[in-house]
Coordinates of C-alpha atoms and ligand atoms in Angstrom, one line a residue:
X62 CA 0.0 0.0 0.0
X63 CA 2.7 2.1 1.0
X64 CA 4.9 1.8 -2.0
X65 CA 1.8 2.5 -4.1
X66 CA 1.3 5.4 -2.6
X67 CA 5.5 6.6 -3.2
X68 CA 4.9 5.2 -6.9
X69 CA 2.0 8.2 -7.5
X70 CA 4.0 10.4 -5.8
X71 CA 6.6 9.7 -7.8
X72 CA 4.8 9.9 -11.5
X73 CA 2.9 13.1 -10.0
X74 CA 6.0 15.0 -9.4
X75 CA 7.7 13.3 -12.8
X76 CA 4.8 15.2 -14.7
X77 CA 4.9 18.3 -12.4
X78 CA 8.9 18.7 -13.4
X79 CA 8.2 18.0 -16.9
X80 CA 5.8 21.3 -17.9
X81 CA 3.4 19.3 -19.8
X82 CA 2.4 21.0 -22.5
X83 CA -0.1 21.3 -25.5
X84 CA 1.3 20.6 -28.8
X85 CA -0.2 19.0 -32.3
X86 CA 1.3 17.7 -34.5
X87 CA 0.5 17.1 -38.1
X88 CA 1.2 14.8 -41.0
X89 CA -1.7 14.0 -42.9
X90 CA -0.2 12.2 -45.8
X91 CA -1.6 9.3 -46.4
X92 CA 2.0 7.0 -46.4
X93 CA 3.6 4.5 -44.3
X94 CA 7.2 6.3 -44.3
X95 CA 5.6 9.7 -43.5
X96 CA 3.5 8.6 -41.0
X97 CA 6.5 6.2 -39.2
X98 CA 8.5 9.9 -38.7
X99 CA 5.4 11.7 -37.5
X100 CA 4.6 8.6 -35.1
X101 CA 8.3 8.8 -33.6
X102 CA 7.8 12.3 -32.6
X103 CA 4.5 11.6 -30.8
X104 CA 6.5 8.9 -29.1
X105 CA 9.2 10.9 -27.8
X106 CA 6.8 14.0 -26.8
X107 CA 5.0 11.7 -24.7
X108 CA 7.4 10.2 -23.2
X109 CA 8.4 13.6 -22.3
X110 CA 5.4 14.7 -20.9
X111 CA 3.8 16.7 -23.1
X112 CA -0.4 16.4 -24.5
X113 CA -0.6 15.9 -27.9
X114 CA -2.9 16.2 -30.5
X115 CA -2.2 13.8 -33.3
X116 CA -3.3 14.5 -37.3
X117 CA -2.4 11.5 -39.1
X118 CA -4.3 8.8 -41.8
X119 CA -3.0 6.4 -39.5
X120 CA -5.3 5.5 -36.4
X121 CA -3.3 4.5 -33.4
X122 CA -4.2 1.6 -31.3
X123 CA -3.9 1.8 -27.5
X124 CA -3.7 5.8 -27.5
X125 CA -2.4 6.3 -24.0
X126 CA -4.4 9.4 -22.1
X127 CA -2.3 12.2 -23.2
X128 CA -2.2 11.4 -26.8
X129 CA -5.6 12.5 -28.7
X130 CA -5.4 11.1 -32.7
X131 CA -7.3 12.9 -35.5
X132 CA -8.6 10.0 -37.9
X133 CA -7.3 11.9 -42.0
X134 CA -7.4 8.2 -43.3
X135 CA -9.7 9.7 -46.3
X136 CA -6.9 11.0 -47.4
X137 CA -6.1 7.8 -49.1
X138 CA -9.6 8.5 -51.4
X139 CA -7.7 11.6 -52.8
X140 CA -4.7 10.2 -53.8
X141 CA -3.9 8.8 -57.1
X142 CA -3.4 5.2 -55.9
X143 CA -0.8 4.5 -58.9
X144 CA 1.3 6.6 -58.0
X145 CA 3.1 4.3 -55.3
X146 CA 2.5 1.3 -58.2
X147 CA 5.9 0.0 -59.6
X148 CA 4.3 -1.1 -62.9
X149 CA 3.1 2.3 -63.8
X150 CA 6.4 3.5 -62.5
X151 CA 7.8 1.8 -64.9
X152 CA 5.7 2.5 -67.7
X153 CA 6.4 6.0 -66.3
X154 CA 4.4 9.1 -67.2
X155 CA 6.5 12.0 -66.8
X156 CA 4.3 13.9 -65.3
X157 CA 3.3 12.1 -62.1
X158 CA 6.7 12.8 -61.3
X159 CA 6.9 16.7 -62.0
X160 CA 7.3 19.0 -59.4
X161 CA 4.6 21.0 -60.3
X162 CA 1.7 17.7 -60.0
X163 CA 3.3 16.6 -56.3
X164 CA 2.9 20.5 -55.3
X165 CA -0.5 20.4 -56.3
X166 CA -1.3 17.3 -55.0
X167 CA 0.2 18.4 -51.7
X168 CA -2.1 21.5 -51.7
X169 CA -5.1 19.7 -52.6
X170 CA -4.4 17.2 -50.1
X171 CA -4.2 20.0 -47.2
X172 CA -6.9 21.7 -48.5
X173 CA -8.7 18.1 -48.0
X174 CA -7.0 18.0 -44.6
X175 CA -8.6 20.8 -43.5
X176 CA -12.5 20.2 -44.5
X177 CA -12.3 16.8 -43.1
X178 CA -14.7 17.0 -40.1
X179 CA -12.0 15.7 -36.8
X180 CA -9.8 18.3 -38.2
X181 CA -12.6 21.0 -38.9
X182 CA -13.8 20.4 -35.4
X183 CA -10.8 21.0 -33.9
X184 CA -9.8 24.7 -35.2
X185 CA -12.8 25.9 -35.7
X186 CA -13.3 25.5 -31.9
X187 CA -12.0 28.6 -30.6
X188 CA -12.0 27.0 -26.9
X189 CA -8.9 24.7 -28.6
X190 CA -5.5 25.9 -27.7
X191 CA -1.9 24.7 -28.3
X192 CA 1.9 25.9 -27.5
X193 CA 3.0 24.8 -30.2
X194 CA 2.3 22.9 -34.1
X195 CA 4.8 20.8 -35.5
X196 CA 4.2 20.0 -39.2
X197 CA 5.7 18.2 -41.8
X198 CA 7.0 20.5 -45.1
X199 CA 5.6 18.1 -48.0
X200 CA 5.5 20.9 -50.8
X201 CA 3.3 23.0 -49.5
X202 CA 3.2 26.1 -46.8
X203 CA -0.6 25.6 -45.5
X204 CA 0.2 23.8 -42.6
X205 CA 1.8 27.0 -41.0
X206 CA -2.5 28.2 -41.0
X207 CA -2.4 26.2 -37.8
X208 CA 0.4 27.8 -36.0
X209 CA -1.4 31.0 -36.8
X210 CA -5.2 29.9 -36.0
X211 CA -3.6 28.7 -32.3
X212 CA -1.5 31.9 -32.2
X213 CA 1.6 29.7 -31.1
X214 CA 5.4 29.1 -32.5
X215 CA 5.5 26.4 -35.7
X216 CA 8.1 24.3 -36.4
X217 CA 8.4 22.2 -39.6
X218 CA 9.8 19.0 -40.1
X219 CA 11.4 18.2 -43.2
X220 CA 11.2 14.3 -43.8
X221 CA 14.4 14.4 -45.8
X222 CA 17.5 16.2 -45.6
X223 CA 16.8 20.1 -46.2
X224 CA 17.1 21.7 -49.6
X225 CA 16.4 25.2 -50.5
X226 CA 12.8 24.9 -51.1
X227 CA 12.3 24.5 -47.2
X228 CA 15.6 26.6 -46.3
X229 CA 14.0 29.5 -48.0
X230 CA 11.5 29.9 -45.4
X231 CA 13.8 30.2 -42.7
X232 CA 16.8 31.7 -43.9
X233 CA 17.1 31.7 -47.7
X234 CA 17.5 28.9 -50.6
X235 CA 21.0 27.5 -50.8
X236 CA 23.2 27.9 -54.1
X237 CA 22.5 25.9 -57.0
X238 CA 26.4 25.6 -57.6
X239 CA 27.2 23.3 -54.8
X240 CA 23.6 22.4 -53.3
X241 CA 21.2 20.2 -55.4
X242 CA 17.1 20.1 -55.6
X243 CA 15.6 17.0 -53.6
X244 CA 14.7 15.5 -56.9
X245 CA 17.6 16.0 -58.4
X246 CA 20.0 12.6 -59.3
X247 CA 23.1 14.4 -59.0
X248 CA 25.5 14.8 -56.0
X249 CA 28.2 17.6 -55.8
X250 CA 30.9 18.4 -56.9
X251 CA 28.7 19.4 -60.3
X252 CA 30.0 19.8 -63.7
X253 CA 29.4 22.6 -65.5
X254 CA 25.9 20.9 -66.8
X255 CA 24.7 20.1 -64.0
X256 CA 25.3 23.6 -62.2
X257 CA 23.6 24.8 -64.5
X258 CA 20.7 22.4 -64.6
X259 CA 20.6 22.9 -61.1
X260 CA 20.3 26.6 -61.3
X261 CA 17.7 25.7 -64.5
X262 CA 15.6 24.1 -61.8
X263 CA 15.1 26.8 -59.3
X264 CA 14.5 29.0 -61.1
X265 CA 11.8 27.2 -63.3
X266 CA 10.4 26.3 -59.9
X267 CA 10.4 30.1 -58.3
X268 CA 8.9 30.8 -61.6
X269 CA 5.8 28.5 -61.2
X270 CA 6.0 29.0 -57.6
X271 CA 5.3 32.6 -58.4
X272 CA 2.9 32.8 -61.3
X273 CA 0.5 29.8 -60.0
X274 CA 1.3 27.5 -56.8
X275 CA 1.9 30.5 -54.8
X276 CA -1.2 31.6 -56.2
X277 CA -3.2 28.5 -55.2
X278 CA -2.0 28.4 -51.4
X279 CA -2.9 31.8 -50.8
X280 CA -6.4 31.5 -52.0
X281 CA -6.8 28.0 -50.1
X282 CA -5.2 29.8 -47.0
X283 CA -7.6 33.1 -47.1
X284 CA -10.8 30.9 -47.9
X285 CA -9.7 28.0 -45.0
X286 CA -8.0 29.8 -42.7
X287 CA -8.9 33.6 -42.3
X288 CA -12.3 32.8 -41.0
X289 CA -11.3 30.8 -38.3
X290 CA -8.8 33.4 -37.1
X291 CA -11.6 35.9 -37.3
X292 CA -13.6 33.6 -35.6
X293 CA -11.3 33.9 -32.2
X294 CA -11.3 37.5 -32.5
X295 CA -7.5 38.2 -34.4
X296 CA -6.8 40.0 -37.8
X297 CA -5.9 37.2 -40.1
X298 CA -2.1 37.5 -41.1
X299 CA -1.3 37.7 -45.0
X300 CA -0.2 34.0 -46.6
X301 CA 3.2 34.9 -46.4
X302 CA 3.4 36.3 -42.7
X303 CA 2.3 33.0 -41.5
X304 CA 4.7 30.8 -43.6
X305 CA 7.8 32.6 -42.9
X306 CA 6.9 32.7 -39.3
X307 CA 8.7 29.5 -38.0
X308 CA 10.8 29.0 -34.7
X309 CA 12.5 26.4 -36.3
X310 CA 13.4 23.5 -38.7
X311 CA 14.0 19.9 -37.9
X312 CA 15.9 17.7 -40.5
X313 CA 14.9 14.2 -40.6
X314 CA 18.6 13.8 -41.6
X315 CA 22.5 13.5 -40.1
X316 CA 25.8 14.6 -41.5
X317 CA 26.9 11.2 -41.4
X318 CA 25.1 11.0 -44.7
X319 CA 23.9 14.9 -45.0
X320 CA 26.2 17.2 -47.3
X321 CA 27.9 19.2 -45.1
X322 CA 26.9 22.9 -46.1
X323 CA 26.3 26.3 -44.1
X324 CA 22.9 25.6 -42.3
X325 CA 20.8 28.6 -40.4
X326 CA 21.3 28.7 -36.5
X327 CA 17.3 27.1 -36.3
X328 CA 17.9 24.4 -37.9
X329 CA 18.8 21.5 -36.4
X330 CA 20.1 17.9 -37.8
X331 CA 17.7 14.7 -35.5
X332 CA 17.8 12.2 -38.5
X333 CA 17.5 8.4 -36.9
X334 CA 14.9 9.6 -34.3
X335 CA 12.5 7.1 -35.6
X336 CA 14.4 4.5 -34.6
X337 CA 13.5 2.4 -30.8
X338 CA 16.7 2.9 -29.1
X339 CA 16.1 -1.2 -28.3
X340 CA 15.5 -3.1 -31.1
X341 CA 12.3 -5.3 -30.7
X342 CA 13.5 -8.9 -31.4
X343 CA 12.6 -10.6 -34.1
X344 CA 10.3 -14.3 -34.2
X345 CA 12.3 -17.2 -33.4
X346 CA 11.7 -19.1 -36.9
X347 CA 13.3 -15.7 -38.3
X348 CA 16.4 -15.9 -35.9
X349 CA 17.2 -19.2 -36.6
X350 CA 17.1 -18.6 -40.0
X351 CA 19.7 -15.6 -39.7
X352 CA 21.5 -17.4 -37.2
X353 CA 22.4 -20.2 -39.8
X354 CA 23.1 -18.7 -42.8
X355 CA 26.8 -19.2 -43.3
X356 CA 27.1 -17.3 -46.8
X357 CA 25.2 -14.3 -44.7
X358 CA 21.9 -12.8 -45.7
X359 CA 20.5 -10.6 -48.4
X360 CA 17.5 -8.7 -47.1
X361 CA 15.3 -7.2 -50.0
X362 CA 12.6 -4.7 -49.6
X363 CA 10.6 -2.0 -51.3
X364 CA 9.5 -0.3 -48.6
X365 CA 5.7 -0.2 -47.3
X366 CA 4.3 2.3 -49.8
X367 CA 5.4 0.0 -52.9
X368 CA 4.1 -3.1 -53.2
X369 CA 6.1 -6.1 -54.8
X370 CA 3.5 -7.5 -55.8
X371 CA 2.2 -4.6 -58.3
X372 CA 5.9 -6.4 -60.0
X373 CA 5.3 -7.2 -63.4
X374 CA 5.0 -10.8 -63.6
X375 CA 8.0 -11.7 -65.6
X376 CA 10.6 -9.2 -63.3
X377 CA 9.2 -11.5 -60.5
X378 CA 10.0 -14.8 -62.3
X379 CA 13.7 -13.4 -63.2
X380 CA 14.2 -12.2 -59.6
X381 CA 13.6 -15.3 -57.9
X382 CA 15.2 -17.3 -60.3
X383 CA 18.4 -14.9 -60.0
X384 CA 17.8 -15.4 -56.1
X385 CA 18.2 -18.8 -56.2
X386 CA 21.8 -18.9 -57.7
X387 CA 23.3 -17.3 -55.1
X388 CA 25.2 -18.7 -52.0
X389 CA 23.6 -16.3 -49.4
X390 CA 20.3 -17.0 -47.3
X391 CA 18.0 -14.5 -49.2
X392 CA 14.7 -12.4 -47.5
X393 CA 12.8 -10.9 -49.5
X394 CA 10.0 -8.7 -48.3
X395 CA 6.6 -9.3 -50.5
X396 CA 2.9 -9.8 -49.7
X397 CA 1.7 -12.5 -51.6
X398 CA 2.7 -16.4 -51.6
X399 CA 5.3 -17.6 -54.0
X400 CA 5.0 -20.8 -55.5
X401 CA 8.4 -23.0 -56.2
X402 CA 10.6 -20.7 -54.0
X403 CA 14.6 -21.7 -54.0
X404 CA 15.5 -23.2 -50.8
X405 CA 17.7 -19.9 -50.5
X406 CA 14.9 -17.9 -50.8
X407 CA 12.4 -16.7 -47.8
X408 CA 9.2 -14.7 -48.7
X409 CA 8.2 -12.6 -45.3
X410 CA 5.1 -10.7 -45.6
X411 CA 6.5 -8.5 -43.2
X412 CA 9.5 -8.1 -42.1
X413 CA 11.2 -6.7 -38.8
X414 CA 13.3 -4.1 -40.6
X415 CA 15.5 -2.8 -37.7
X416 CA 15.7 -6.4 -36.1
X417 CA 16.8 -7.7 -39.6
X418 CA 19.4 -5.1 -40.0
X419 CA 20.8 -5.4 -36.7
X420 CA 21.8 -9.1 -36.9
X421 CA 25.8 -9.8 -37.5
X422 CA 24.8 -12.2 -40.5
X423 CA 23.2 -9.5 -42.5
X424 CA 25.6 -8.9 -45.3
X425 CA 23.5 -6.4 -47.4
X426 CA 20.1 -4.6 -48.0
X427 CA 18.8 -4.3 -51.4
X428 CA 16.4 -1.2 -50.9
X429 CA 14.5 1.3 -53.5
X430 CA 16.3 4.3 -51.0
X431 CA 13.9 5.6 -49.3
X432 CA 15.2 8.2 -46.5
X433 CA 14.6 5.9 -44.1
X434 CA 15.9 2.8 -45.3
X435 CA 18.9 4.4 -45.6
X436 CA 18.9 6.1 -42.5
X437 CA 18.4 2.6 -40.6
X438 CA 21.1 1.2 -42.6
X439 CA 23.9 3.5 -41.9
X440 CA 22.3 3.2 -38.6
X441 CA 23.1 0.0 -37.8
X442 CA 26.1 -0.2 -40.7
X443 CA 25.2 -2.2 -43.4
X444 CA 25.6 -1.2 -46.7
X445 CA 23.2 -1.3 -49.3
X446 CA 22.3 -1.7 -52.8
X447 CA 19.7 1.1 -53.9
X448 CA 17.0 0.5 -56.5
X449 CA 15.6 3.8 -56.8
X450 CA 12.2 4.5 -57.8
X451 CA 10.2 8.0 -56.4
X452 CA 11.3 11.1 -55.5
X453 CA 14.3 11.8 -53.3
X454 CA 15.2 7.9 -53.7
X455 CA 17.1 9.2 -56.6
X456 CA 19.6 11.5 -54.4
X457 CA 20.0 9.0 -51.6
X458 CA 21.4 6.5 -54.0
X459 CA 23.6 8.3 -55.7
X460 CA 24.9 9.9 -52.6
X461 CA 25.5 6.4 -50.8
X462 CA 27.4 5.6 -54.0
X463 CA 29.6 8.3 -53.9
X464 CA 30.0 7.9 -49.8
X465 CA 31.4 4.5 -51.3
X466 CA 28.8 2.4 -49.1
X467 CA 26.5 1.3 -52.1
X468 CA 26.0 0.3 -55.2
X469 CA 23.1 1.4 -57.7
X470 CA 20.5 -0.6 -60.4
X471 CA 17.9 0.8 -62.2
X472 CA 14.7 -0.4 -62.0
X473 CA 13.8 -2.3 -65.2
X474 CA 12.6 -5.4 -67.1
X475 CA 15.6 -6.8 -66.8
X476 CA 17.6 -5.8 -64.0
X477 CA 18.0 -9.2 -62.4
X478 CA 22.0 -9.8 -63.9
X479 CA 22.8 -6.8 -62.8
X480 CA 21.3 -6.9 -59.2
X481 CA 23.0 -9.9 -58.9
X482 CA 26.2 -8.3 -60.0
X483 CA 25.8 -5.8 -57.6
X484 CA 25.3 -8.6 -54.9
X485 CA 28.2 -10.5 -55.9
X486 CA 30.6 -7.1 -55.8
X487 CA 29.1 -5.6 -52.6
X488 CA 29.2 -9.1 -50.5
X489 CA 32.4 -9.7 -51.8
X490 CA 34.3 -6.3 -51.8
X491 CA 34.8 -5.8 -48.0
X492 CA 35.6 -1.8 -48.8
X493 CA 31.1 -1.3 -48.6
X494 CA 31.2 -3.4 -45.2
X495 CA 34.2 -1.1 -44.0
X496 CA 32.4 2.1 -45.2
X497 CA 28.8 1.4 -43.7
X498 CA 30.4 0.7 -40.3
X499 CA 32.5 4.1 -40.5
X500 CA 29.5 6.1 -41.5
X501 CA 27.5 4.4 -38.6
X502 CA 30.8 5.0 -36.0
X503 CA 29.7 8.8 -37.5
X504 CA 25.9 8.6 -36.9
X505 CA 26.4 7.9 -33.3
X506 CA 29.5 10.1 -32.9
X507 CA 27.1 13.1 -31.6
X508 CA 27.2 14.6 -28.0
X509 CA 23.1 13.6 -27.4
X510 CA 20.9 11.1 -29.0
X511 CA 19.1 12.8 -31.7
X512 CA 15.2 11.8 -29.9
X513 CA 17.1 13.7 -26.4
X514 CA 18.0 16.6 -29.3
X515 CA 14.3 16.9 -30.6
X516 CA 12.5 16.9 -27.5
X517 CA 14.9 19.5 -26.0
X518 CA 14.6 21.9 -29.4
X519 CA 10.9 21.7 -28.7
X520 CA 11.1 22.5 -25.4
X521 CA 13.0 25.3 -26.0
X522 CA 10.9 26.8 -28.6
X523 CA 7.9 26.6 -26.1
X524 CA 10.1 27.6 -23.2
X525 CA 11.6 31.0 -25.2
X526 CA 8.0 31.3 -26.9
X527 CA 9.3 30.4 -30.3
X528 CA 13.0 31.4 -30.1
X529 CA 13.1 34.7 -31.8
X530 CA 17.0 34.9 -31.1
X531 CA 17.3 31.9 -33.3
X532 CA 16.0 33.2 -36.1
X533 CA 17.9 34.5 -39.4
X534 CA 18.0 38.1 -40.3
X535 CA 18.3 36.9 -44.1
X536 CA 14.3 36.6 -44.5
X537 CA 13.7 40.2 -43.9
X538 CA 16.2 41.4 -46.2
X539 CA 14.8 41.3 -49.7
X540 CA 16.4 39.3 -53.1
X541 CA 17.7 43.0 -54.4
X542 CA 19.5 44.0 -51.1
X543 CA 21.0 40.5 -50.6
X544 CA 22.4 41.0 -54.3
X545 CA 23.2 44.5 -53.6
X546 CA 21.5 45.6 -56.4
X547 CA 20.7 48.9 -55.2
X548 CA 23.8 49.7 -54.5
X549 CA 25.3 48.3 -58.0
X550 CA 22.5 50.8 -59.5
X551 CA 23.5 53.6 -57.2
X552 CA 26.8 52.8 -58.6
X553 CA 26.0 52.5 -62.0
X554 CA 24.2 56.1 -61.5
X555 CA 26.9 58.1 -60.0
X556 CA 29.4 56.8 -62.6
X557 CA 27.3 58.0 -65.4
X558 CA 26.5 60.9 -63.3
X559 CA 30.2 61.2 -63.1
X560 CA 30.6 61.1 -66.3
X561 CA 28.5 63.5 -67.4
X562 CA 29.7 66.3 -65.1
X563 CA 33.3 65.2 -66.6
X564 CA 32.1 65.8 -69.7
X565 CA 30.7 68.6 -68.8
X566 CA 34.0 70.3 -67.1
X567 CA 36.3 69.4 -70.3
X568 CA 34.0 71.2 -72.8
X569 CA 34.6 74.5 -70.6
X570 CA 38.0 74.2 -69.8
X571 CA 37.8 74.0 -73.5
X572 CA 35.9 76.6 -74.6
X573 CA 37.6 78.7 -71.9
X574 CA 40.9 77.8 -73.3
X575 CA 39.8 78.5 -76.8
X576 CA 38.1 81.6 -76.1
X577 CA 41.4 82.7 -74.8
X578 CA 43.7 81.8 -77.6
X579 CA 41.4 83.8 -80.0
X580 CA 42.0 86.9 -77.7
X581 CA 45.8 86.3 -77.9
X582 CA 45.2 85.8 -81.9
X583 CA 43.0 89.3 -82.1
Ligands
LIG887 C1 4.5 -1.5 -69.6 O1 5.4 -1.6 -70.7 C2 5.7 -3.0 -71.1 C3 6.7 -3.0 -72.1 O2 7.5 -1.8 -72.2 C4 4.4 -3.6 -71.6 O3 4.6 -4.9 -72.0 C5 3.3 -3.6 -70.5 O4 2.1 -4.1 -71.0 C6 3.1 -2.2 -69.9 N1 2.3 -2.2 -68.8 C7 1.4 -1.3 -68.4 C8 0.6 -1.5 -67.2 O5 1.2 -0.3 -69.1
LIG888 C1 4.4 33.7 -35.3 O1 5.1 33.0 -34.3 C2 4.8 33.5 -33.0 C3 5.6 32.7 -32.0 O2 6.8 32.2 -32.5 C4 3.3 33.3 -32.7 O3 3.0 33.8 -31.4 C5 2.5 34.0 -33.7 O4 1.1 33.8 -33.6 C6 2.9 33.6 -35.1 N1 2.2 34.4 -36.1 C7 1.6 33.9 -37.2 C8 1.0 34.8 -38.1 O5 1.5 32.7 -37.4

């Protein structure tokens, strides 16, 4: 009796210590990946005391007291289901792939988001109040209406390492000459191309960004959000008040892997968060068969928002038959039954991805590079062979290529030789071993854990009411003063100014002096 009494003591004062406070956080895209990063933060705010209010697609089971989830699972209506499908992937249509269609999609999504009626509920209840919104940055700005509906700091969370579309709303856009776009599938140093490719694609972007997207988000941001802010008795800030109005940016990245360039003071590098500092063991029949695989294991896997077995048929066949001529124990991750499997070959319908990666007889991870595959494998130091297939899969390969810890294959009818090339060379070659354990030596190398580092940035922003001190002077100083170009066309003025009045002087001193030399002639 007594000791249950000291135990309520003890969680009383635990929470009295630990400030709880209100924060929400949201990530309403309807995919696995996403949704794993928004559900580690939750995790980790909880476990640090703190009430949160939880937008996601995903519904949470067992929601402990302090965590309240807002059900955006009909997001999944408005998304263009083949766009995660590897067959029409491969068939590709260009466009599903432009920057322009995912930043429209993103707005339309959000603009979903809001009208759906948990979220509508919640802020257009003016008795609803938070410290602070945390938001993912997935092409659009509308998520920073929350911040300003709660009147409360914002911080974004970029899902991948930053790039100047998000850096531009802290601080400014990085430099095309040495920094690349997030779809881009080059890694510095460029050649003169790809500078100016990369230079080619901001500016394209800015462009449509400024005749039409930007366009679009205001509107949705005036209609949706003004009224709710007029609602609580506030004059509604413009668009662009409320989306350069962050305390501060999280980057679901680490340098370990990160380029290393010149970052803003509020922004701060917590990639590997997601991962349970414990890793929850996998089943027996599984261990046993890492356990005996003298050759070592081949792990294969998608990810969870492409399905294996959208595979054309005949990529399938070649695969498994490939498969089944190598030495190694092989997993592959896939979600319907195979007939006639190699006895090499183990189809999991789902796999333990950190428990996999952490065993000793893991020898390589054939993934499509997703951020957090690739996070998880420098991680726990295994190196990898990318596949890529979407978005910023693209940049992570190439960039674990040139860090020297993976090789790449292209997605295509008839990749299986050359995957199994890639096997052969990586498994073989001990340099990828060597190099996936340095980087990882690298990833841990770091004064706190980066979940300790998140919480305590959050805090902070809450604490200092969204860290003003943190924030760069570069977004209130204009593109033309950064450039200096009023002072190259004060320049430019005086000189011609300049030259003017000199011209001016000369013909005088000449007509003086000729004037003169005619009265010496009379
Ligand atoms: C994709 O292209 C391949 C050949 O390039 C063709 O055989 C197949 O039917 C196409 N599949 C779809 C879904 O368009
Ligand atoms: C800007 O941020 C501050 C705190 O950082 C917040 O109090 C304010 O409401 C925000 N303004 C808008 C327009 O979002």
């Amino acid at each position: 009796m007594k000791r249950m009494k000291m135990y309520w003591l003890a969680v009383c004062l635990m929470l009295a210590c630990a400030e709880a406070s209100k924060i929400l956080v949201v990530f309403p895209l309807p995919s696995r990946s996403h949704a794993n990063l928004g559900d580690g933060i939750v995790k980790l705010l909880l476990n640090a005391g703190h009430e949160v209010t939880y937008i996601s697609p995903f519904p949470y089971k067992n929601a402990p007291p302090t965590l309240r989830t807002i059900d955006v699972s009909k997001n999944f209506e408005i998304m263009p289901m083949d766009i995660m499908n590897i067959k029409t992937i491969m068939n590709t249509s260009k466009f599903l792939h432009s920057i322009a269609f995912k930043m429209y999609m993103a707005i339309n999504m959000m603009r979903h988001t809001l009208q759906l009626e948990g979220v509508n509920k919640l802020v257009a209840d003016p008795k609803e109040e938070f410290d602070l919104v945390i938001a993912e940055w997935m092409f659009t700005e509308i998520p920073a209406g929350f911040a300003s509906v709660f009147d409360c700091p914002l911080i974004w969370l970029s899902s991948v390492e930053v790039h100047w579309m998000i850096l531009q709303l802290v601080d400014q856009p990085t430099n095309p000459a040495y920094t690349v776009d997030l779809m881009s599938t080059y890694a510095p140093p460029l050649s003169f191309w790809q500078r100016a490719n990369e230079l080619w694609t901001q500016v394209t972007i800015k462009f449509l960004q400024y005749v039409w997207l930007d366009g679009v988000q205001e509107r949705t941001f005036n209609e949706l959000i003004h009224p709710l802010i007029l609602k609580r008795g506030r004059k509604p800030p413009t668009f662009d008040e409320s989306r350069y109005n962050a305390s501060l940016l999280l980057s679901n990245a680490y340098i370990s892997t990160a380029s290393p360039v010149a970052l803003p003071q509020n922004h701060k590098f917590i990639g590997g968060y997601h991962i349970d500092e414990e890793v929850k063991p996998m089943s027996a029949e599984l261990k046993k068969l890492m356990d005996n695989a003298k050759h070592g294991v081949v792990y294969f896997s998608m990810g969870s928002n492409l399905k294996s077995k959208d595979m054309p048929e005949e990529l399938k066949k070649s695969l498994l038959q490939m498969f089944g001529t190598l030495k190694q124990t092989v997993l592959w991750k896939f979600e319907e039954k195979m007939d006639n499997l190699p006895s090499n070959v183990h189809i999991l319908d789902w796999a333990p991805q950190q428990a996999i990666l952490s065993h000793p007889n893991l020898a390589v991870f054939v993934t499509h590079g997703g951020l957090l595959s690739t996070t998880e494998s420098v991680h726990f130091g295994i190196p990898i062979i990318g596949i890529p297939v979407f978005a910023d899969q693209f940049l992570n390969v190439v960039k674990a290529v040139n860090k020297g810890f993976a090789q790449r294959v292209d997605l295509s009818y008839t990749m299986a030789d050359e995957l199994k090339e890639a096997i052969i060379e990586v498994t073989s070659n001990k340099r990828y071993a060597e190099k996936a354990k340095e980087l990882s030596f690298i990833h841990h190398d770091r004064p706190v854990k980066p979940g300790v580092e998140l919480v305590h940035w959050v805090n902070h922003v809450i604490n200092t009411r969204g860290a003003p001190h943190l924030r760069s002077p570069a977004l209130h100083v204009p593109f033309y003063q950064k450039m200096y170009l009023d002072l190259a066309a004060v320049l430019v003025i005086l000189f011609l100014a300049g030259r003017v009045l000199l011209k001016k002087i000369c013909a005088a001193v000449r007509s003086k002096k000729e004037s003169g030399s005619q009265k010496k002639n009379n």
